[in-house]
mmCIF file of C-alpha atoms and ligand atoms in Angstrom:
data_model
loop_
_atom_site.group_PDB
_atom_site.id
_atom_site.type_symbol
_atom_site.label_atom_id
_atom_site.label_comp_id
_atom_site.label_asym_id
_atom_site.label_seq_id
_atom_site.Cartn_x
_atom_site.Cartn_y
_atom_site.Cartn_z
ATOM 1 C CA UNK A 1 -8.988 -7.416 -2.574
ATOM 2 C CA UNK A 2 -12.639 -8.249 -3.189
ATOM 3 C CA UNK A 3 -14.692 -7.254 -6.205
ATOM 4 C CA UNK A 4 -18.256 -8.108 -7.135
ATOM 5 C CA UNK A 5 -17.465 -9.385 -10.636
ATOM 6 C CA UNK A 6 -13.901 -10.670 -10.270
ATOM 7 C CA UNK A 7 -12.374 -13.501 -8.282
ATOM 8 C CA UNK A 8 -8.887 -12.585 -7.106
ATOM 9 C CA UNK A 9 -6.561 -15.225 -5.672
ATOM 10 C CA UNK A 10 -3.039 -14.271 -4.626
ATOM 11 C CA UNK A 11 -0.309 -16.828 -4.016
ATOM 12 C CA UNK A 12 3.477 -16.595 -4.306
ATOM 13 C CA UNK A 13 3.240 -12.952 -5.503
ATOM 14 C CA UNK A 14 0.994 -14.020 -8.409
ATOM 15 C CA UNK A 15 -2.610 -12.789 -8.651
ATOM 16 C CA UNK A 16 -5.071 -14.853 -10.669
ATOM 17 C CA UNK A 17 -7.896 -12.512 -11.641
ATOM 18 C CA UNK A 18 -10.950 -14.355 -12.960
ATOM 19 C CA UNK A 19 -13.735 -12.533 -14.820
ATOM 20 C CA UNK A 20 -16.745 -13.984 -13.065
ATOM 21 C CA UNK A 21 -19.926 -13.754 -15.153
ATOM 22 C CA UNK A 22 -19.989 -17.245 -16.648
ATOM 23 C CA UNK A 23 -23.754 -17.130 -17.255
ATOM 24 C CA UNK A 24 -23.072 -14.371 -19.843
ATOM 25 C CA UNK A 25 -19.797 -15.944 -21.049
ATOM 26 C CA UNK A 26 -17.981 -13.258 -19.014
ATOM 27 C CA UNK A 27 -19.235 -10.483 -21.299
ATOM 28 C CA UNK A 28 -17.718 -7.184 -20.225
ATOM 29 C CA UNK A 29 -20.518 -5.198 -18.617
ATOM 30 C CA UNK A 30 -20.040 -1.973 -16.680
ATOM 31 C CA UNK A 31 -19.614 -3.914 -13.425
ATOM 32 C CA UNK A 32 -16.690 -6.023 -14.700
ATOM 33 C CA UNK A 33 -15.030 -3.011 -16.324
ATOM 34 C CA UNK A 34 -15.388 -0.935 -13.136
ATOM 35 C CA UNK A 35 -13.886 -3.775 -11.109
ATOM 36 C CA UNK A 36 -10.991 -4.240 -13.547
ATOM 37 C CA UNK A 37 -10.322 -0.502 -13.406
ATOM 38 C CA UNK A 38 -10.278 -0.596 -9.579
ATOM 39 C CA UNK A 39 -8.123 -3.725 -9.478
ATOM 40 C CA UNK A 40 -5.481 -2.199 -11.750
ATOM 41 C CA UNK A 41 -5.441 0.929 -9.567
ATOM 42 C CA UNK A 42 -5.205 -1.123 -6.380
ATOM 43 C CA UNK A 43 -2.472 -3.445 -7.649
ATOM 44 C CA UNK A 44 0.015 -0.602 -8.132
ATOM 45 C CA UNK A 45 0.599 -0.250 -4.397
ATOM 46 C CA UNK A 46 0.097 -3.918 -3.472
ATOM 47 C CA UNK A 47 3.539 -5.373 -2.734
ATOM 48 C CA UNK A 48 2.070 -8.887 -2.451
ATOM 49 C CA UNK A 49 1.417 -8.950 -6.199
ATOM 50 C CA UNK A 50 4.172 -8.963 -8.816
ATOM 51 C CA UNK A 51 2.481 -10.695 -11.750
ATOM 52 C CA UNK A 52 -1.183 -10.758 -12.789
ATOM 53 C CA UNK A 53 -2.899 -13.565 -14.695
ATOM 54 C CA UNK A 54 -6.241 -12.686 -16.299
ATOM 55 C CA UNK A 55 -8.668 -15.485 -17.126
ATOM 56 C CA UNK A 56 -12.394 -16.220 -17.393
ATOM 57 C CA UNK A 57 -14.692 -18.297 -15.186
ATOM 58 C CA UNK A 58 -15.963 -21.550 -16.640
ATOM 59 C CA UNK A 59 -14.583 -23.773 -19.376
ATOM 60 C CA UNK A 60 -16.224 -22.063 -22.306
ATOM 61 C CA UNK A 61 -15.206 -18.438 -22.389
ATOM 62 C CA UNK A 62 -12.488 -15.959 -21.493
ATOM 63 C CA UNK A 63 -14.844 -13.095 -22.420
ATOM 64 C CA UNK A 64 -17.394 -12.990 -25.261
ATOM 65 C CA UNK A 65 -17.037 -9.251 -25.784
ATOM 66 C CA UNK A 66 -18.556 -6.053 -24.516
ATOM 67 C CA UNK A 67 -22.051 -6.626 -23.118
ATOM 68 C CA UNK A 68 -24.220 -6.204 -26.214
ATOM 69 C CA UNK A 69 -27.446 -5.971 -24.190
ATOM 70 C CA UNK A 70 -26.040 -3.032 -22.211
ATOM 71 C CA UNK A 71 -25.145 -0.840 -25.215
ATOM 72 C CA UNK A 72 -27.838 -1.931 -27.720
ATOM 73 C CA UNK A 73 -29.838 1.301 -27.254
ATOM 74 C CA UNK A 74 -26.875 3.731 -27.090
ATOM 75 C CA UNK A 75 -26.637 6.799 -29.339
ATOM 76 C CA UNK A 76 -23.442 8.055 -31.026
ATOM 77 C CA UNK A 77 -22.212 10.085 -28.057
ATOM 78 C CA UNK A 78 -22.862 7.229 -25.621
ATOM 79 C CA UNK A 79 -21.058 4.823 -27.962
ATOM 80 C CA UNK A 80 -18.085 7.169 -28.168
ATOM 81 C CA UNK A 81 -17.975 7.494 -24.385
ATOM 82 C CA UNK A 82 -18.211 3.697 -23.965
ATOM 83 C CA UNK A 83 -15.101 3.230 -26.109
ATOM 84 C CA UNK A 84 -13.187 6.225 -24.735
ATOM 85 C CA UNK A 85 -13.818 5.472 -21.065
ATOM 86 C CA UNK A 86 -13.244 1.746 -21.531
ATOM 87 C CA UNK A 87 -9.920 2.320 -23.229
ATOM 88 C CA UNK A 88 -8.750 4.892 -20.711
ATOM 89 C CA UNK A 89 -10.003 3.194 -17.537
ATOM 90 C CA UNK A 90 -9.234 -0.442 -18.395
ATOM 91 C CA UNK A 91 -7.476 -1.395 -21.605
ATOM 92 C CA UNK A 92 -4.751 1.257 -21.716
ATOM 93 C CA UNK A 93 -4.312 0.925 -17.949
ATOM 94 C CA UNK A 94 -3.621 -2.804 -18.345
ATOM 95 C CA UNK A 95 -1.205 -2.286 -21.241
ATOM 96 C CA UNK A 96 0.702 0.341 -19.249
ATOM 97 C CA UNK A 97 0.647 -1.563 -15.951
ATOM 98 C CA UNK A 98 4.273 -1.897 -14.820
ATOM 99 C CA UNK A 99 3.537 -5.335 -13.365
ATOM 100 C CA UNK A 100 3.367 -8.073 -16.015
ATOM 101 C CA UNK A 101 -0.141 -9.077 -17.107
ATOM 102 C CA UNK A 102 -0.611 -12.472 -18.766
ATOM 103 C CA UNK A 103 -3.932 -13.372 -20.396
ATOM 104 C CA UNK A 104 -4.774 -17.067 -19.984
ATOM 105 C CA UNK A 105 -7.397 -17.402 -22.723
ATOM 106 C CA UNK A 106 -9.598 -20.327 -21.697
ATOM 107 C CA UNK A 107 -12.240 -20.289 -24.450
ATOM 108 C CA UNK A 108 -14.003 -17.586 -26.476
ATOM 109 C CA UNK A 109 -12.102 -14.285 -26.630
ATOM 110 C CA UNK A 110 -14.333 -12.232 -28.872
ATOM 111 C CA UNK A 111 -14.700 -8.511 -29.458
ATOM 112 C CA UNK A 112 -13.903 -6.711 -26.211
ATOM 113 C CA UNK A 113 -12.757 -10.091 -24.826
ATOM 114 C CA UNK A 114 -9.995 -10.377 -27.404
ATOM 115 C CA UNK A 115 -9.270 -6.681 -26.941
ATOM 116 C CA UNK A 116 -8.816 -7.357 -23.226
ATOM 117 C CA UNK A 117 -6.457 -10.265 -23.969
ATOM 118 C CA UNK A 118 -4.531 -8.069 -26.421
ATOM 119 C CA UNK A 119 -4.092 -5.327 -23.830
ATOM 120 C CA UNK A 120 -2.304 -7.870 -21.614
ATOM 121 C CA UNK A 121 1.461 -8.074 -22.122
ATOM 122 C CA UNK A 122 1.220 -11.536 -23.659
ATOM 123 C CA UNK A 123 -1.242 -14.359 -24.083
ATOM 124 C CA UNK A 124 -1.346 -18.122 -23.738
ATOM 125 C CA UNK A 125 -4.431 -20.097 -24.731
ATOM 126 C CA UNK A 126 -6.148 -23.421 -24.177
ATOM 127 C CA UNK A 127 -6.682 -25.745 -27.147
ATOM 128 C CA UNK A 128 -10.426 -24.911 -27.231
ATOM 129 C CA UNK A 129 -9.879 -21.130 -27.429
ATOM 130 C CA UNK A 130 -11.505 -19.194 -30.280
ATOM 131 C CA UNK A 131 -10.368 -15.617 -30.854
ATOM 132 C CA UNK A 132 -11.917 -12.959 -33.060
ATOM 133 C CA UNK A 133 -13.309 -9.469 -33.524
ATOM 134 C CA UNK A 134 -16.901 -9.974 -34.774
ATOM 135 C CA UNK A 135 -18.084 -6.371 -34.253
ATOM 136 C CA UNK A 136 -18.971 -5.807 -37.937
ATOM 137 C CA UNK A 137 -21.664 -8.488 -37.566
ATOM 138 C CA UNK A 138 -23.308 -6.042 -35.133
ATOM 139 C CA UNK A 139 -22.850 -3.035 -37.400
ATOM 140 C CA UNK A 140 -19.891 -1.820 -35.329
ATOM 141 C CA UNK A 141 -16.116 -1.874 -35.340
ATOM 142 C CA UNK A 142 -13.886 -2.881 -32.414
ATOM 143 C CA UNK A 143 -13.970 -0.067 -29.855
ATOM 144 C CA UNK A 144 -11.609 -1.167 -27.098
ATOM 145 C CA UNK A 145 -8.417 -0.858 -29.149
ATOM 146 C CA UNK A 146 -8.862 -3.811 -31.516
ATOM 147 C CA UNK A 147 -8.181 -1.909 -34.737
ATOM 148 C CA UNK A 148 -4.871 -0.742 -33.250
ATOM 149 C CA UNK A 149 -3.597 -3.724 -31.267
ATOM 150 C CA UNK A 150 -4.561 -6.546 -33.663
ATOM 151 C CA UNK A 151 -2.492 -5.215 -36.627
ATOM 152 C CA UNK A 152 0.476 -4.679 -34.298
ATOM 153 C CA UNK A 153 0.303 -8.314 -33.206
ATOM 154 C CA UNK A 154 -0.538 -10.124 -36.455
ATOM 155 C CA UNK A 155 0.095 -7.579 -39.244
ATOM 156 C CA UNK A 156 -2.214 -5.221 -41.099
ATOM 157 C CA UNK A 157 -3.394 -7.593 -43.835
ATOM 158 C CA UNK A 158 -4.381 -10.378 -41.445
ATOM 159 C CA UNK A 159 -6.085 -7.869 -39.137
ATOM 160 C CA UNK A 160 -8.032 -6.392 -42.055
ATOM 161 C CA UNK A 161 -9.247 -9.858 -43.074
ATOM 162 C CA UNK A 162 -10.096 -10.922 -39.514
ATOM 163 C CA UNK A 163 -12.097 -7.763 -38.788
ATOM 164 C CA UNK A 164 -13.848 -7.682 -42.188
ATOM 165 C CA UNK A 165 -14.857 -11.370 -42.158
ATOM 166 C CA UNK A 166 -15.427 -11.624 -38.387
ATOM 167 C CA UNK A 167 -13.855 -15.092 -38.609
ATOM 168 C CA UNK A 168 -12.544 -16.631 -35.408
ATOM 169 C CA UNK A 169 -8.981 -17.918 -35.118
ATOM 170 C CA UNK A 170 -8.510 -21.341 -33.587
ATOM 171 C CA UNK A 171 -5.927 -21.502 -30.801
ATOM 172 C CA UNK A 172 -3.521 -23.325 -33.133
ATOM 173 C CA UNK A 173 -3.829 -20.626 -35.823
ATOM 174 C CA UNK A 174 -3.549 -17.872 -33.209
ATOM 175 C CA UNK A 175 -0.217 -19.359 -32.117
ATOM 176 C CA UNK A 176 1.034 -19.639 -35.727
ATOM 177 C CA UNK A 177 0.421 -15.925 -36.351
ATOM 178 C CA UNK A 178 1.712 -14.686 -32.995
ATOM 179 C CA UNK A 179 -1.601 -13.723 -31.428
ATOM 180 C CA UNK A 180 -0.898 -16.107 -28.557
ATOM 181 C CA UNK A 181 2.502 -17.345 -27.440
ATOM 182 C CA UNK A 182 1.596 -20.901 -26.485
ATOM 183 C CA UNK A 183 -1.317 -23.328 -26.574
ATOM 184 C CA UNK A 184 -1.868 -25.896 -23.835
ATOM 185 C CA UNK A 185 -4.666 -28.252 -22.780
ATOM 186 C CA UNK A 186 -7.315 -26.402 -20.825
ATOM 187 C CA UNK A 187 -6.606 -28.473 -17.704
ATOM 188 C CA UNK A 188 -3.014 -27.204 -17.755
ATOM 189 C CA UNK A 189 -3.665 -23.584 -18.724
ATOM 190 C CA UNK A 190 -3.513 -21.957 -15.297
ATOM 191 C CA UNK A 191 -0.641 -24.150 -14.155
ATOM 192 C CA UNK A 192 1.378 -23.114 -17.207
ATOM 193 C CA UNK A 193 0.472 -19.440 -16.717
ATOM 194 C CA UNK A 194 1.599 -19.693 -13.086
ATOM 195 C CA UNK A 195 4.820 -21.431 -14.140
ATOM 196 C CA UNK A 196 5.659 -18.548 -16.486
ATOM 197 C CA UNK A 197 4.625 -16.002 -13.842
ATOM 198 C CA UNK A 198 6.810 -17.791 -11.272
ATOM 199 C CA UNK A 199 9.873 -17.391 -13.501
ATOM 200 C CA UNK A 200 9.110 -13.691 -13.864
ATOM 201 C CA UNK A 201 8.798 -13.165 -10.095
ATOM 202 C CA UNK A 202 12.414 -14.323 -9.656
ATOM 203 C CA UNK A 203 13.689 -11.430 -11.780
ATOM 204 C CA UNK A 204 14.019 -7.765 -10.864
ATOM 205 C CA UNK A 205 10.514 -6.295 -10.750
ATOM 206 C CA UNK A 206 11.793 -2.764 -11.211
ATOM 207 C CA UNK A 207 13.706 -3.791 -14.330
ATOM 208 C CA UNK A 208 10.642 -5.633 -15.641
ATOM 209 C CA UNK A 209 8.510 -2.519 -15.115
ATOM 210 C CA UNK A 210 10.994 -0.455 -17.115
ATOM 211 C CA UNK A 211 11.137 -3.180 -19.796
ATOM 212 C CA UNK A 212 7.331 -3.036 -20.175
ATOM 213 C CA UNK A 213 7.447 0.736 -20.632
ATOM 214 C CA UNK A 214 10.260 0.494 -23.178
ATOM 215 C CA UNK A 215 8.717 -2.385 -25.153
ATOM 216 C CA UNK A 216 5.363 -0.582 -25.225
ATOM 217 C CA UNK A 217 7.196 2.260 -26.988
ATOM 218 C CA UNK A 218 8.717 0.068 -29.708
ATOM 219 C CA UNK A 219 6.562 1.612 -32.418
ATOM 220 C CA UNK A 220 6.821 5.197 -31.205
ATOM 221 C CA UNK A 221 9.304 7.672 -32.674
ATOM 222 C CA UNK A 222 11.013 8.097 -29.281
ATOM 223 C CA UNK A 223 11.224 4.363 -28.472
ATOM 224 C CA UNK A 224 15.033 4.288 -28.444
ATOM 225 C CA UNK A 225 15.140 7.385 -26.199
ATOM 226 C CA UNK A 226 12.768 5.698 -23.738
ATOM 227 C CA UNK A 227 14.947 2.585 -23.704
ATOM 228 C CA UNK A 228 18.083 4.675 -23.065
ATOM 229 C CA UNK A 229 16.420 6.654 -20.254
ATOM 230 C CA UNK A 230 15.102 3.460 -18.583
ATOM 231 C CA UNK A 231 18.461 1.724 -18.939
ATOM 232 C CA UNK A 232 20.262 4.639 -17.267
ATOM 233 C CA UNK A 233 17.656 4.974 -14.519
ATOM 234 C CA UNK A 234 18.124 1.361 -13.420
ATOM 235 C CA UNK A 235 21.827 1.904 -12.597
ATOM 236 C CA UNK A 236 20.765 3.809 -9.449
ATOM 237 C CA UNK A 237 18.491 1.011 -8.216
ATOM 238 C CA UNK A 238 19.295 -1.576 -5.523
ATOM 239 C CA UNK A 239 18.304 -4.414 -7.869
ATOM 240 C CA UNK A 240 21.146 -3.467 -10.218
ATOM 241 C CA UNK A 241 23.644 -3.639 -7.354
ATOM 242 C CA UNK A 242 22.202 -6.958 -6.157
ATOM 243 C CA UNK A 243 22.060 -8.471 -9.657
ATOM 244 C CA UNK A 244 25.611 -7.545 -10.610
ATOM 245 C CA UNK A 245 27.016 -8.419 -7.148
ATOM 246 C CA UNK A 246 25.317 -11.829 -7.279
ATOM 247 C CA UNK A 247 26.865 -12.463 -10.700
ATOM 248 C CA UNK A 248 30.352 -11.607 -9.434
ATOM 249 C CA UNK A 249 29.844 -13.705 -6.284
ATOM 250 C CA UNK A 250 28.540 -16.622 -8.396
ATOM 251 C CA UNK A 251 25.191 -16.845 -6.578
ATOM 252 C CA UNK A 252 21.550 -16.295 -7.469
ATOM 253 C CA UNK A 253 20.319 -12.722 -6.955
ATOM 254 C CA UNK A 254 17.878 -12.038 -4.175
ATOM 255 C CA UNK A 255 15.756 -9.166 -5.438
ATOM 256 C CA UNK A 256 13.546 -7.349 -2.934
HETATM 257 N N1 CAA B 301 -22.988 -9.607 -24.531
HETATM 258 C C1 CAA B 301 -24.032 -9.945 -23.758
HETATM 259 N N2 CAA B 301 -24.400 -11.223 -23.531
HETATM 260 C C2 CAA B 301 -23.663 -12.186 -24.122
HETATM 261 C C3 CAA B 301 -22.554 -11.883 -24.941
HETATM 262 C C4 CAA B 301 -22.215 -10.531 -25.134
HETATM 263 N N3 CAA B 301 -21.143 -10.144 -25.843
HETATM 264 N N4 CAA B 301 -22.035 -13.059 -25.411
HETATM 265 C C5 CAA B 301 -22.791 -14.031 -24.888
HETATM 266 N N5 CAA B 301 -23.773 -13.521 -24.113
HETATM 267 C C6 CAA B 301 -24.813 -14.228 -23.368
HETATM 268 C C7 CAA B 301 -25.920 -14.724 -24.288
HETATM 269 O O1 CAA B 301 -26.843 -13.693 -24.556
HETATM 270 C C8 CAA B 301 -26.479 -15.845 -23.497
HETATM 271 O O2 CAA B 301 -27.308 -15.314 -22.481
HETATM 272 P P1 CAA B 301 -28.821 -15.883 -22.271
HETATM 273 O O3 CAA B 301 -28.605 -17.304 -21.857
HETATM 274 O O4 CAA B 301 -29.353 -15.009 -21.189
HETATM 275 O O5 CAA B 301 -29.503 -15.754 -23.580
HETATM 276 C C9 CAA B 301 -25.273 -16.443 -22.794
HETATM 277 O O6 CAA B 301 -24.259 -15.433 -22.821
HETATM 278 C C10 CAA B 301 -24.712 -17.664 -23.506
HETATM 279 O O7 CAA B 301 -24.451 -17.309 -24.850
HETATM 280 P P2 CAA B 301 -25.007 -18.151 -26.111
HETATM 281 O O8 CAA B 301 -26.291 -18.835 -25.761
HETATM 282 O O9 CAA B 301 -25.020 -17.243 -27.283
HETATM 283 O O10 CAA B 301 -23.859 -19.246 -26.245
HETATM 284 P P3 CAA B 301 -23.415 -20.012 -27.569
HETATM 285 O O11 CAA B 301 -22.502 -21.098 -27.128
HETATM 286 O O12 CAA B 301 -24.602 -20.404 -28.386
HETATM 287 O O13 CAA B 301 -22.570 -18.946 -28.436
HETATM 288 C C11 CAA B 301 -20.961 -17.183 -28.738
HETATM 289 C C12 CAA B 301 -21.370 -18.448 -27.939
HETATM 290 C C13 CAA B 301 -20.586 -17.587 -30.170
HETATM 291 C C14 CAA B 301 -19.742 -16.595 -28.042
HETATM 292 C C15 CAA B 301 -22.137 -16.184 -28.760
HETATM 293 O O14 CAA B 301 -22.596 -15.988 -27.430
HETATM 294 C C16 CAA B 301 -21.800 -14.835 -29.335
HETATM 295 O O15 CAA B 301 -21.699 -14.699 -30.543
HETATM 296 N N6 CAA B 301 -21.625 -13.827 -28.458
HETATM 297 C C17 CAA B 301 -21.378 -12.455 -28.909
HETATM 298 C C18 CAA B 301 -19.964 -12.280 -29.435
HETATM 299 C C19 CAA B 301 -19.770 -10.870 -29.931
HETATM 300 O O16 CAA B 301 -20.396 -10.424 -30.876
HETATM 301 N N7 CAA B 301 -18.876 -10.136 -29.267
HETATM 302 C C20 CAA B 301 -18.589 -8.740 -29.632
HETATM 303 C C21 CAA B 301 -19.368 -7.831 -28.723
HETATM 304 S S1 CAA B 301 -19.304 -6.153 -29.238
HETATM 305 C C22 CAA B 301 -17.859 -5.543 -28.620
HETATM 306 O O17 CAA B 301 -17.092 -6.239 -27.984
HETATM 307 C C23 CAA B 301 -17.636 -4.073 -28.920
HETATM 308 C C24 CAA B 301 -16.301 -3.555 -28.570
HETATM 309 O O18 CAA B 301 -15.300 -3.843 -29.212
HETATM 310 C C25 CAA B 301 -16.170 -2.561 -27.517
#
């Protein structure tokens, strides 16, 4: 798996995907977004990968937003297309990926960068991370899902204030309000992300995929129906037989 703007390293069923434009603080230009879209298509059928960790190259930034220089001269229709295509081809695809996606936020996660981290299934951050949606300072609003995902994660009032003021959250504050799950020293960030990913790889990947789909529906009117359907579906799967047999036989399950 090689991409012009991403570094992809796979080990022990865990893919570390690094946004690789450090000279522009990993700003999300068309090239990075195209590569992310391709990666999340490719990963579906790649049995060597069960968990994905997203991070940014360098020690300063996860991603400093959509590439401002690329869209500065856009008109309304082009702006609309930028948001619509980005959401469909990257951000929604990540959120709906049935393999777990962890964002390891290693510095600035601003605008589209925070929106990328929020489309991951959960986030951990390094102590130097700064997270925010500063689009109103550019005369814009968040366009890659930020007005929808931020209130779900931190509540409507906090999201309103964050978007209106364009203030950045420190890593410590982001943890307090549930925007990130954990904060660790930058030197330990990837190791901790891999440790969490390693735990996940020991569990049933088919059950985890169904859990992602069900949890993603928690705020939809049919969320309970989706949970019930997924629960029932899993009873026909080999992992269910292996998991329950292993419990009865007092051994660890060996999921395929
Ligand atoms: N787009 C394009 N280039 C960017 C960028 C961005 N979002 N963020 C940083 N860069 C570039 C800078 O232009 C600079 O390049 P040059 O050396 O060629 O001038 C390089 O990265 C380093 O950046 P700075 O010199 O600005 O670094 P700094 O340490 O002084 O500041 C920063 C860091 C506070 C993150 C600052 O770069 C910044 O404010 N960046 C923009 C953040 C932002 O507004 N993001 C929202 C983008 S809009 C969006 O995302 C819309 C959407 O929702 C879809």
